[in-house]
C-alpha cells in the first residue's frame, strides 16, 4: 500500500479545527488540485466559492443547522454545480436558445453534480496530503434559497455542499464501510435476495459493535436501523422545485 | 508541492491501454479507496460494477459510442447511484412506504450522484498512485436502458459513468483549465459582466493556442466555440424520463 492510498484510507471527518486560517498558497493548491480532476467533455460545469467573511460564515453555519465548524475552521468552501457560465457562452456564441435547452436538461444537471463532486474530492485529498482535515457539509442543502442569497449565486448555479478545511483540533474515529462484496459487483448487479440480506445483517453486527465500543454500551443501533430512522423523516423535499426554479433539471 | 498533489496535478486521461488485466489486489485497493471517501449521513448510496466478461465489455463499448478503450483496458468499472439498497432496508425495517418517499426525492438523487462521484475520484487517485491510467466514460449515458440490461441493475439504481483503468500505452497531453479566478470566487459569486467575459476571452486565447500547437495549426477553436458546438446538439434528452422510470428524482 503506497503513501497516497494510505492517506486515502486514513480519511476521517474533522469537525473541530484550530483557530488558524489557511494561507493563500494552501487555498490555491487545494483549488487547482480540484481543477485537475476530469470533467465531462471538458465542460467544467462547477464553481467554488471560498468564504472568509465572518458574518457570511455565521449565516451559513446557522442555515446548515447550527454547525459550529462551518463558522470556525481554517477555510470554508462551497462547491456549486454551475451552468450559468454556459448560459453566458450561449450569448457570446449567439446560440442562446439552443444552449439553454441543453443546459436545462436532467443530463446536464447530472454533469454539473458529477463535475463538482470530482473536483471536491481532489481538493479533499490535496488538503489531507498537507496535514489538514476536512468535513463535507451537506447541511447547506437545508436551505438553498438562504445560501444562494448569502453567496449571491445567479440562476443555473446550485450550491451543493460545503467543505470545512483546517488544522484538526480533534480527530474522529473511522466508521467501518459496507462489506466490499456488497458495494462491488462482478459483471452484474447481485440480486440474490438471501445473500444481499445476509451481507446487510453482517454489516449491522459490525456497526452495532462499533457504536457499542465507542459509547461504552450507550448506543448499539445497527446500520439499517440508522438508515431507517434517517430516511423516514422526509428531508429537503423542496429540492425539486428549487432546482427547477434555478433553471436546471427541467427537461 | 508534495507528491500527492503532484500526482493529482499530473492527471491526464488515458484512452489506450496495454493488454494486461489488473490483479485482484489492485482492484481491491481501488475499490476500498473509493469506499473510504465521505458519504452523506453515512448513506453509502452507490455501487460499483466491475466488468470482466468480454462480451459485456464489447456491448458496453458499443453502447458508449464505439469507444475501443471501454473494451480494451486493464479493468472496467461502472459507478452507479444506488438507492435500491435503501429500498430493501425499508422492507427490513418495516418502513417501506415512508422510506420510498424519501428515496424518490430529487434530494436523494443528488446524494446518490455525489456519493458515487466522491468514491470514483478516490478510486482514480488510488489507481494513478499505482502507476495506472484512467478514463471516465460518460458515453454510457448515451443509452442507459441498454447499459442497465447488460449490468442487470434493479430499480433505484442509475449507472452514471464508466471508468476504464489500466497500464497506459499512450499518454495524452493535459488541457489547460479555466483561469483560477473564474472557477474560484471569494465570498460571493462574481457577477461583474465585463470581468467575467474578459476571463472567458483570455481562456479562449489559451485554448486556441493549445490546439494550434498540438495540431500544427489544423485546429484552433476556442473554448466557448467548442462548448457552443457541443451544447447546441441536444443530447441524452431521454434522461429525465429514464431516471424517473427507475424511481429516482421524482418528487
Coordinates of C-alpha atoms in Angstrom, one line a residue:
Chain A
X1 CA 0.0 0.0 0.0
X2 CA 1.7 3.2 -1.2
X3 CA 1.5 6.5 0.8
X4 CA -1.3 8.0 -1.3
X5 CA -3.5 5.0 -0.7
X6 CA -2.6 5.1 3.0
X7 CA -3.7 8.7 3.1
X8 CA -7.0 8.0 1.3
X9 CA -7.8 5.1 3.6
X10 CA -6.9 7.0 6.7
X11 CA -9.6 9.6 5.9
X12 CA -11.9 10.7 8.7
X13 CA -14.1 13.8 9.0
X14 CA -12.8 16.6 11.2
X15 CA -15.4 18.8 12.9
X16 CA -13.2 20.8 15.3
X17 CA -10.4 23.0 13.9
X18 CA -7.6 25.1 15.3
X19 CA -8.2 28.9 15.0
X20 CA -5.6 29.2 12.2
X21 CA -6.6 30.4 8.7
X22 CA -5.2 28.7 5.6
X23 CA -2.6 30.6 3.6
X24 CA -3.3 31.9 0.1
X25 CA -0.9 29.2 -1.2
X26 CA -2.7 26.4 0.6
X27 CA -6.0 27.6 -0.8
X28 CA -4.6 27.8 -4.3
X29 CA -3.1 24.3 -4.0
X30 CA -6.5 22.9 -2.9
X31 CA -8.5 24.7 -5.6
X32 CA -6.1 23.9 -8.5
X33 CA -6.0 20.3 -7.4
X34 CA -9.8 20.3 -7.7
X35 CA -9.5 21.8 -11.2
X36 CA -7.1 19.0 -12.3
X37 CA -9.9 16.4 -12.0
X38 CA -11.6 15.0 -15.1
X39 CA -14.6 17.0 -16.4
X40 CA -17.3 15.7 -18.7
X41 CA -16.5 16.7 -22.3
X42 CA -14.3 19.5 -21.0
X43 CA -17.4 21.3 -19.8
X44 CA -16.0 22.4 -16.3
X45 CA -19.6 22.8 -15.0
X46 CA -18.8 23.9 -11.5
X47 CA -17.6 26.8 -9.4
X48 CA -16.1 27.0 -5.9
X49 CA -16.9 29.9 -3.5
X50 CA -14.4 30.4 -0.7
X51 CA -15.9 32.2 2.3
X52 CA -13.8 34.3 4.5
X53 CA -16.3 37.0 5.6
X54 CA -17.1 36.0 9.2
X55 CA -20.6 37.3 9.0
X56 CA -21.4 35.2 6.0
X57 CA -19.8 32.2 7.7
X58 CA -22.0 32.7 10.7
X59 CA -25.1 32.9 8.5
X60 CA -24.1 29.7 6.6
X61 CA -23.4 27.9 9.9
X62 CA -27.0 28.8 11.0
X63 CA -28.5 27.8 7.7
X64 CA -26.7 24.5 7.8
X65 CA -28.3 23.5 11.1
X66 CA -26.1 25.4 13.6
X67 CA -23.0 23.6 12.9
X68 CA -20.1 25.4 14.6
X69 CA -17.4 24.0 12.4
X70 CA -19.0 25.9 9.4
X71 CA -18.1 29.1 11.2
X72 CA -14.9 28.0 12.9
X73 CA -12.3 26.5 10.6
X74 CA -9.2 27.3 8.5
X75 CA -11.3 28.0 5.4
X76 CA -14.8 27.3 4.1
X77 CA -15.5 26.3 0.5
X78 CA -18.9 25.9 -1.2
X79 CA -18.9 23.7 -4.3
X80 CA -21.6 24.5 -6.8
X81 CA -23.0 22.9 -10.0
X82 CA -22.6 25.8 -12.5
X83 CA -24.3 26.1 -15.9
X84 CA -24.5 29.9 -15.6
X85 CA -21.2 30.1 -17.4
X86 CA -22.6 28.1 -20.3
X87 CA -25.6 30.4 -20.5
X88 CA -23.2 33.3 -20.9
X89 CA -21.4 31.3 -23.6
X90 CA -24.8 31.0 -25.3
X91 CA -25.0 34.8 -25.6
X92 CA -21.3 35.1 -26.7
X93 CA -21.8 32.5 -29.4
X94 CA -25.2 33.8 -30.4
X95 CA -26.9 30.4 -29.7
X96 CA -28.7 31.4 -26.5
X97 CA -31.9 29.5 -27.2
X98 CA -30.3 26.3 -28.4
X99 CA -27.8 26.2 -25.5
X100 CA -30.5 26.9 -22.9
X101 CA -32.4 23.8 -23.9
X102 CA -29.3 21.7 -23.3
X103 CA -28.4 23.4 -20.1
X104 CA -31.9 22.9 -18.5
X105 CA -31.9 19.1 -19.1
X106 CA -31.6 16.5 -16.4
X107 CA -28.5 15.2 -18.2
X108 CA -26.6 18.5 -17.7
X109 CA -27.8 18.8 -14.1
X110 CA -26.1 15.4 -13.5
X111 CA -23.0 16.5 -15.3
X112 CA -22.8 19.6 -13.1
X113 CA -23.2 17.5 -9.9
X114 CA -20.6 14.9 -11.0
X115 CA -18.1 17.6 -12.2
X116 CA -18.4 19.4 -8.9
X117 CA -18.0 16.3 -6.8
X118 CA -14.9 15.0 -8.7
X119 CA -13.3 18.4 -8.2
X120 CA -14.2 18.4 -4.5
X121 CA -12.7 15.0 -3.8
X122 CA -9.5 16.0 -5.5
X123 CA -9.5 19.1 -3.3
X124 CA -10.0 17.0 -0.2
X125 CA -7.1 14.6 -1.0
X126 CA -4.9 17.6 -1.6
X127 CA -5.9 19.2 1.7
X128 CA -5.4 16.0 3.6
X129 CA -2.0 15.4 2.0
X130 CA -0.9 18.8 3.6
X131 CA -1.9 17.5 7.0
X132 CA -5.2 19.4 7.0
X133 CA -8.6 17.9 8.0
X134 CA -11.9 18.3 6.2
X135 CA -15.6 17.9 6.7
X136 CA -18.2 17.9 3.9
X137 CA -21.3 19.9 4.9
X138 CA -24.5 18.7 3.1
X139 CA -26.4 20.7 5.7
X140 CA -26.2 23.8 3.4
X141 CA -28.9 22.0 1.4
X142 CA -31.3 22.5 4.3
X143 CA -32.0 26.0 2.9
X144 CA -30.5 26.6 -0.5
X145 CA -32.7 29.7 -1.0
X146 CA -30.9 31.3 2.0
X147 CA -27.5 30.0 1.0
X148 CA -27.9 31.4 -2.6
X149 CA -28.7 34.8 -1.1
X150 CA -25.6 34.8 1.1
X151 CA -23.4 33.8 -1.8
X152 CA -25.2 35.8 -4.4
X153 CA -25.3 32.9 -6.9
X154 CA -27.1 33.6 -10.2
X155 CA -29.6 31.3 -11.9
X156 CA -28.3 27.9 -13.2
X157 CA -26.0 27.7 -10.2
X158 CA -26.8 25.3 -7.4
X159 CA -24.7 25.2 -4.2
X160 CA -24.3 21.5 -3.5
X161 CA -22.2 21.1 -0.3
X162 CA -19.8 23.0 1.8
X163 CA -16.3 21.9 2.7
X164 CA -14.8 22.9 6.0
X165 CA -10.9 22.7 5.9
X166 CA -8.4 23.4 8.6
X167 CA -5.9 22.2 11.1
X168 CA -7.5 19.3 13.1
X169 CA -8.1 20.1 16.8
X170 CA -9.7 16.7 17.3
X171 CA -9.6 13.5 15.3
X172 CA -12.8 11.4 14.9
X173 CA -12.7 7.7 14.5
X174 CA -13.3 5.9 11.2
X175 CA -16.7 4.3 10.7
X176 CA -16.5 0.8 9.0
X177 CA -17.9 0.8 5.5
X178 CA -20.3 -1.7 3.9
X179 CA -18.7 -5.0 3.1
X180 CA -16.6 -4.9 -0.1
X181 CA -18.8 -7.6 -1.8
X182 CA -21.9 -5.5 -1.1
X183 CA -20.6 -2.4 -2.8
X184 CA -18.7 -4.2 -5.5
X185 CA -20.5 -6.4 -8.0
X186 CA -18.9 -8.5 -10.7
X187 CA -20.3 -8.3 -14.2
X188 CA -23.9 -7.9 -13.0
X189 CA -25.6 -6.3 -10.1
X190 CA -26.0 -9.1 -7.5
X191 CA -29.7 -9.5 -6.8
X192 CA -29.7 -12.8 -4.9
X193 CA -32.1 -11.7 -2.1
X194 CA -30.7 -14.0 0.6
X195 CA -27.1 -13.2 0.1
X196 CA -27.9 -9.5 -0.2
X197 CA -29.8 -9.6 3.2
X198 CA -27.1 -11.6 4.9
X199 CA -24.5 -9.1 3.9
X200 CA -26.6 -6.4 5.4
X201 CA -27.1 -8.4 8.6
X202 CA -23.3 -9.0 8.8
X203 CA -22.7 -5.3 8.4
X204 CA -25.4 -4.5 11.0
X205 CA -23.3 -6.6 13.5
X206 CA -20.2 -4.7 12.6
X207 CA -21.8 -1.2 13.1
X208 CA -23.7 -2.2 16.2
X209 CA -20.4 -3.4 17.8
X210 CA -18.6 -0.3 16.6
X211 CA -21.1 2.0 18.4
X212 CA -21.2 -0.1 21.5
X213 CA -17.4 0.0 21.9
X214 CA -17.3 3.8 21.2
X215 CA -20.1 4.7 23.6
X216 CA -19.4 2.3 26.4
X217 CA -22.7 0.5 25.6
X218 CA -25.0 3.5 25.4
X219 CA -25.6 3.1 21.7
X220 CA -25.8 0.0 19.7
X221 CA -28.1 0.7 16.8
X222 CA -27.5 -1.2 13.5
X223 CA -26.8 0.5 10.2
X224 CA -30.2 -0.4 8.7
X225 CA -32.0 1.0 11.8
X226 CA -29.9 4.2 11.5
X227 CA -30.8 4.4 7.8
X228 CA -34.5 3.7 8.5
X229 CA -34.6 6.4 11.2
X230 CA -32.9 8.9 8.9
X231 CA -34.9 8.2 5.8
X232 CA -38.3 8.0 7.4
X233 CA -38.0 11.8 8.1
X234 CA -38.8 13.4 4.8
X235 CA -36.0 15.9 4.3
X236 CA -35.3 18.7 1.8
X237 CA -38.5 17.9 -0.2
X238 CA -38.4 21.4 -1.6
X239 CA -35.3 20.5 -3.7
X240 CA -37.0 19.5 -6.9
X241 CA -38.9 22.8 -7.2
X242 CA -35.9 24.8 -6.1
X243 CA -33.5 23.3 -8.7
X244 CA -36.1 23.8 -11.4
X245 CA -36.7 27.4 -10.3
X246 CA -33.0 27.9 -10.9
X247 CA -33.3 26.6 -14.4
X248 CA -31.9 23.1 -14.0
X249 CA -33.2 19.5 -14.1
X250 CA -36.2 20.7 -16.1
X251 CA -36.5 18.6 -19.2
Chain B
X1 CA 4.1 20.8 -3.6
X2 CA 4.1 17.3 -2.0
X3 CA 4.0 14.0 -4.0
X4 CA 0.2 13.5 -3.7
X5 CA -0.5 17.0 -5.1
X6 CA 2.0 16.4 -7.9
X7 CA 0.2 13.2 -8.7
X8 CA -3.2 14.9 -8.7
X9 CA -2.0 17.8 -10.9
X10 CA -0.3 15.4 -13.3
X11 CA -3.6 13.8 -14.2
X12 CA -4.5 13.2 -17.8
X13 CA -7.0 10.8 -19.4
X14 CA -5.6 7.6 -20.9
X15 CA -7.5 6.1 -23.8
X16 CA -5.1 3.4 -24.9
X17 CA -4.0 0.6 -22.5
X18 CA -1.7 -2.3 -22.5
X19 CA -3.3 -5.7 -22.8
X20 CA -2.7 -6.6 -19.2
X21 CA -5.5 -7.2 -16.7
X22 CA -5.4 -5.7 -13.2
X23 CA -4.8 -8.1 -10.3
X24 CA -7.4 -8.9 -7.7
X25 CA -5.3 -6.9 -5.2
X26 CA -5.2 -3.9 -7.4
X27 CA -8.9 -3.9 -7.9
X28 CA -9.4 -4.3 -4.2
X29 CA -7.1 -1.4 -3.4
X30 CA -9.0 0.8 -5.9
X31 CA -12.5 -0.1 -4.7
X32 CA -11.7 0.1 -1.0
X33 CA -10.1 3.5 -1.6
X34 CA -13.4 4.6 -3.2
X35 CA -15.2 3.3 -0.1
X36 CA -13.0 5.5 2.2
X37 CA -14.5 8.7 0.7
X38 CA -17.0 10.7 2.7
X39 CA -20.6 9.8 2.3
X40 CA -23.7 11.9 3.0
X41 CA -25.0 11.0 6.5
X42 CA -23.3 7.6 6.2
X43 CA -25.8 6.6 3.5
X44 CA -23.3 5.0 1.1
X45 CA -25.8 5.4 -1.8
X46 CA -23.7 3.9 -4.6
X47 CA -22.5 0.7 -6.1
X48 CA -19.6 -0.2 -8.3
X49 CA -19.8 -2.9 -11.0
X50 CA -16.6 -4.3 -12.3
X51 CA -16.9 -5.8 -15.8
X52 CA -14.6 -8.7 -16.8
X53 CA -16.9 -10.6 -19.2
X54 CA -15.5 -9.7 -22.7
X55 CA -18.9 -10.0 -24.3
X56 CA -20.4 -7.5 -21.9
X57 CA -17.4 -5.1 -22.4
X58 CA -18.0 -5.3 -26.1
X59 CA -21.6 -4.4 -25.7
X60 CA -20.8 -1.5 -23.3
X61 CA -18.2 -0.2 -25.7
X62 CA -20.8 -0.2 -28.5
X63 CA -23.5 1.5 -26.3
X64 CA -21.0 4.1 -25.2
X65 CA -20.4 5.2 -28.8
X66 CA -17.9 2.6 -30.1
X67 CA -15.1 3.6 -27.8
X68 CA -12.5 0.9 -28.0
X69 CA -10.9 1.6 -24.7
X70 CA -14.2 0.6 -23.0
X71 CA -13.5 -2.9 -24.4
X72 CA -9.7 -2.9 -24.2
X73 CA -8.2 -2.0 -20.8
X74 CA -6.9 -3.5 -17.6
X75 CA -10.3 -3.3 -15.9
X76 CA -13.6 -1.6 -16.5
X77 CA -15.8 -0.2 -13.6
X78 CA -19.2 1.3 -13.7
X79 CA -20.2 3.6 -10.9
X80 CA -23.9 3.7 -10.1
X81 CA -26.1 5.9 -7.8
X82 CA -27.8 3.2 -5.7
X83 CA -30.9 3.7 -3.6
X84 CA -32.1 0.1 -4.2
X85 CA -30.2 -0.9 -1.1
X86 CA -32.3 1.5 1.0
X87 CA -35.5 0.3 -0.5
X88 CA -34.5 -3.2 0.7
X89 CA -33.8 -1.6 4.1
X90 CA -37.3 -0.2 4.0
X91 CA -38.6 -3.7 3.9
X92 CA -36.2 -5.0 6.6
X93 CA -37.2 -2.1 8.9
X94 CA -40.9 -2.3 8.1
X95 CA -41.0 1.3 6.8
X96 CA -41.3 0.6 3.1
X97 CA -43.7 3.4 2.3
X98 CA -42.0 6.1 4.4
X99 CA -38.6 5.3 3.0
X100 CA -39.7 5.2 -0.6
X101 CA -41.0 8.7 -0.4
X102 CA -37.5 9.8 0.7
X103 CA -35.7 7.7 -1.8
X104 CA -37.6 9.0 -4.7
X105 CA -36.9 12.7 -4.0
X106 CA -34.6 14.9 -6.0
X107 CA -32.5 15.4 -2.8
X108 CA -31.7 11.7 -2.5
X109 CA -31.0 11.5 -6.3
X110 CA -28.4 14.3 -5.7
X111 CA -27.0 12.4 -2.7
X112 CA -26.5 9.2 -4.8
X113 CA -24.7 11.1 -7.6
X114 CA -22.4 13.0 -5.2
X115 CA -21.6 9.8 -3.2
X116 CA -20.8 7.9 -6.3
X117 CA -18.6 10.6 -7.7
X118 CA -16.6 11.1 -4.5
X119 CA -16.0 7.4 -4.4
X120 CA -15.0 7.4 -8.0
X121 CA -12.4 10.2 -7.7
X122 CA -10.8 8.4 -4.7
X123 CA -10.6 5.3 -6.8
X124 CA -9.0 7.3 -9.6
X125 CA -6.3 8.8 -7.4
X126 CA -5.6 5.4 -5.9
X127 CA -5.2 3.9 -9.4
X128 CA -3.0 6.7 -10.6
X129 CA -0.8 6.4 -7.5
X130 CA -0.1 2.8 -8.6
X131 CA 1.1 4.0 -12.0
X132 CA -2.2 3.1 -13.7
X133 CA -4.1 5.4 -16.1
X134 CA -7.8 6.1 -16.2
X135 CA -10.5 7.5 -18.4
X136 CA -14.0 8.4 -17.3
X137 CA -16.7 7.2 -19.7
X138 CA -19.8 9.4 -19.7
X139 CA -20.7 7.8 -23.0
X140 CA -22.5 5.0 -21.2
X141 CA -25.3 7.6 -20.6
X142 CA -26.0 7.5 -24.3
X143 CA -28.2 4.5 -23.7
X144 CA -28.8 3.7 -20.1
X145 CA -31.7 1.4 -20.9
X146 CA -29.2 -0.8 -22.8
X147 CA -26.5 -0.5 -20.1
X148 CA -28.9 -1.4 -17.3
X149 CA -29.8 -4.5 -19.2
X150 CA -26.2 -5.6 -19.7
X151 CA -25.5 -5.0 -16.0
X152 CA -28.8 -6.2 -14.7
X153 CA -29.3 -3.3 -12.4
X154 CA -32.6 -3.1 -10.4
X155 CA -34.9 -0.1 -10.0
X156 CA -33.5 2.8 -8.0
X157 CA -30.0 2.2 -9.5
X158 CA -28.7 4.5 -12.2
X159 CA -25.3 3.7 -13.9
X160 CA -23.6 7.1 -14.1
X161 CA -20.3 6.7 -15.8
X162 CA -17.7 4.1 -16.6
X163 CA -14.1 4.1 -15.6
X164 CA -11.5 2.4 -17.8
X165 CA -8.4 1.6 -15.8
X166 CA -5.1 0.0 -17.0
X167 CA -1.4 0.3 -17.8
X168 CA -1.1 3.3 -20.1
X169 CA 0.0 2.5 -23.7
X170 CA -0.1 6.2 -24.7
X171 CA -0.2 9.4 -22.6
X172 CA -2.4 12.3 -23.6
X173 CA -1.4 15.9 -23.0
X174 CA -3.1 18.0 -20.4
X175 CA -5.7 20.5 -21.4
X176 CA -5.3 23.9 -19.6
X177 CA -8.2 24.5 -17.2
X178 CA -10.3 27.7 -16.8
X179 CA -8.4 30.5 -15.0
X180 CA -8.3 30.1 -11.3
X181 CA -10.2 33.3 -10.6
X182 CA -13.0 32.2 -12.9
X183 CA -13.6 28.9 -11.1
X184 CA -12.9 30.4 -7.6
X185 CA -15.0 33.2 -6.2
X186 CA -14.4 35.0 -2.9
X187 CA -17.3 35.4 -0.6
X188 CA -19.8 35.9 -3.4
X189 CA -20.3 34.6 -6.9
X190 CA -18.6 37.2 -9.1
X191 CA -21.2 38.6 -11.5
X192 CA -19.3 41.6 -12.9
X193 CA -20.2 41.0 -16.5
X194 CA -17.2 42.7 -18.1
X195 CA -14.6 40.9 -16.0
X196 CA -16.5 37.6 -16.4
X197 CA -16.3 38.0 -20.2
X198 CA -12.7 39.1 -20.3
X199 CA -11.7 36.0 -18.3
X200 CA -13.5 33.8 -20.8
X201 CA -11.8 35.7 -23.7
X202 CA -8.4 35.2 -22.0
X203 CA -9.1 31.5 -21.7
X204 CA -10.3 31.3 -25.3
X205 CA -6.8 32.5 -26.3
X206 CA -5.1 29.9 -24.1
X207 CA -7.2 27.0 -25.6
X208 CA -7.0 28.2 -29.1
X209 CA -3.2 28.3 -28.9
X210 CA -3.1 25.0 -27.2
X211 CA -5.0 23.3 -30.1
X212 CA -3.0 25.2 -32.7
X213 CA 0.3 24.0 -31.2
X214 CA -0.9 20.4 -30.8
X215 CA -2.4 20.1 -34.3
X216 CA 0.3 22.0 -36.2
X217 CA -2.4 24.7 -37.0
X218 CA -5.1 22.4 -38.2
X219 CA -7.4 23.2 -35.3
X220 CA -7.6 26.5 -33.4
X221 CA -11.1 26.7 -32.0
X222 CA -11.7 28.5 -28.7
X223 CA -13.3 27.0 -25.6
X224 CA -16.6 28.9 -25.9
X225 CA -16.9 27.8 -29.6
X226 CA -16.2 24.2 -28.5
X227 CA -18.9 24.5 -25.8
X228 CA -21.3 26.1 -28.2
X229 CA -20.8 23.3 -30.7
X230 CA -21.3 20.7 -28.1
X231 CA -24.3 22.2 -26.3
X232 CA -26.2 23.1 -29.4
X233 CA -26.7 19.4 -30.1
X234 CA -29.4 18.3 -27.7
X235 CA -28.0 15.1 -26.1
X236 CA -29.5 12.5 -23.8
X237 CA -32.8 14.3 -23.5
X238 CA -34.4 11.0 -22.5
X239 CA -32.6 11.2 -19.2
X240 CA -35.4 12.8 -17.1
X241 CA -37.9 10.2 -18.0
X242 CA -35.4 7.4 -17.7
X243 CA -34.3 8.4 -14.2
X244 CA -38.0 8.8 -13.1
X245 CA -38.9 5.4 -14.6
X246 CA -36.2 3.9 -12.3
X247 CA -37.9 5.6 -9.3
X248 CA -35.5 8.5 -8.7
X249 CA -35.7 12.3 -9.0
X250 CA -39.4 12.1 -8.8
X251 CA -40.6 14.5 -6.1

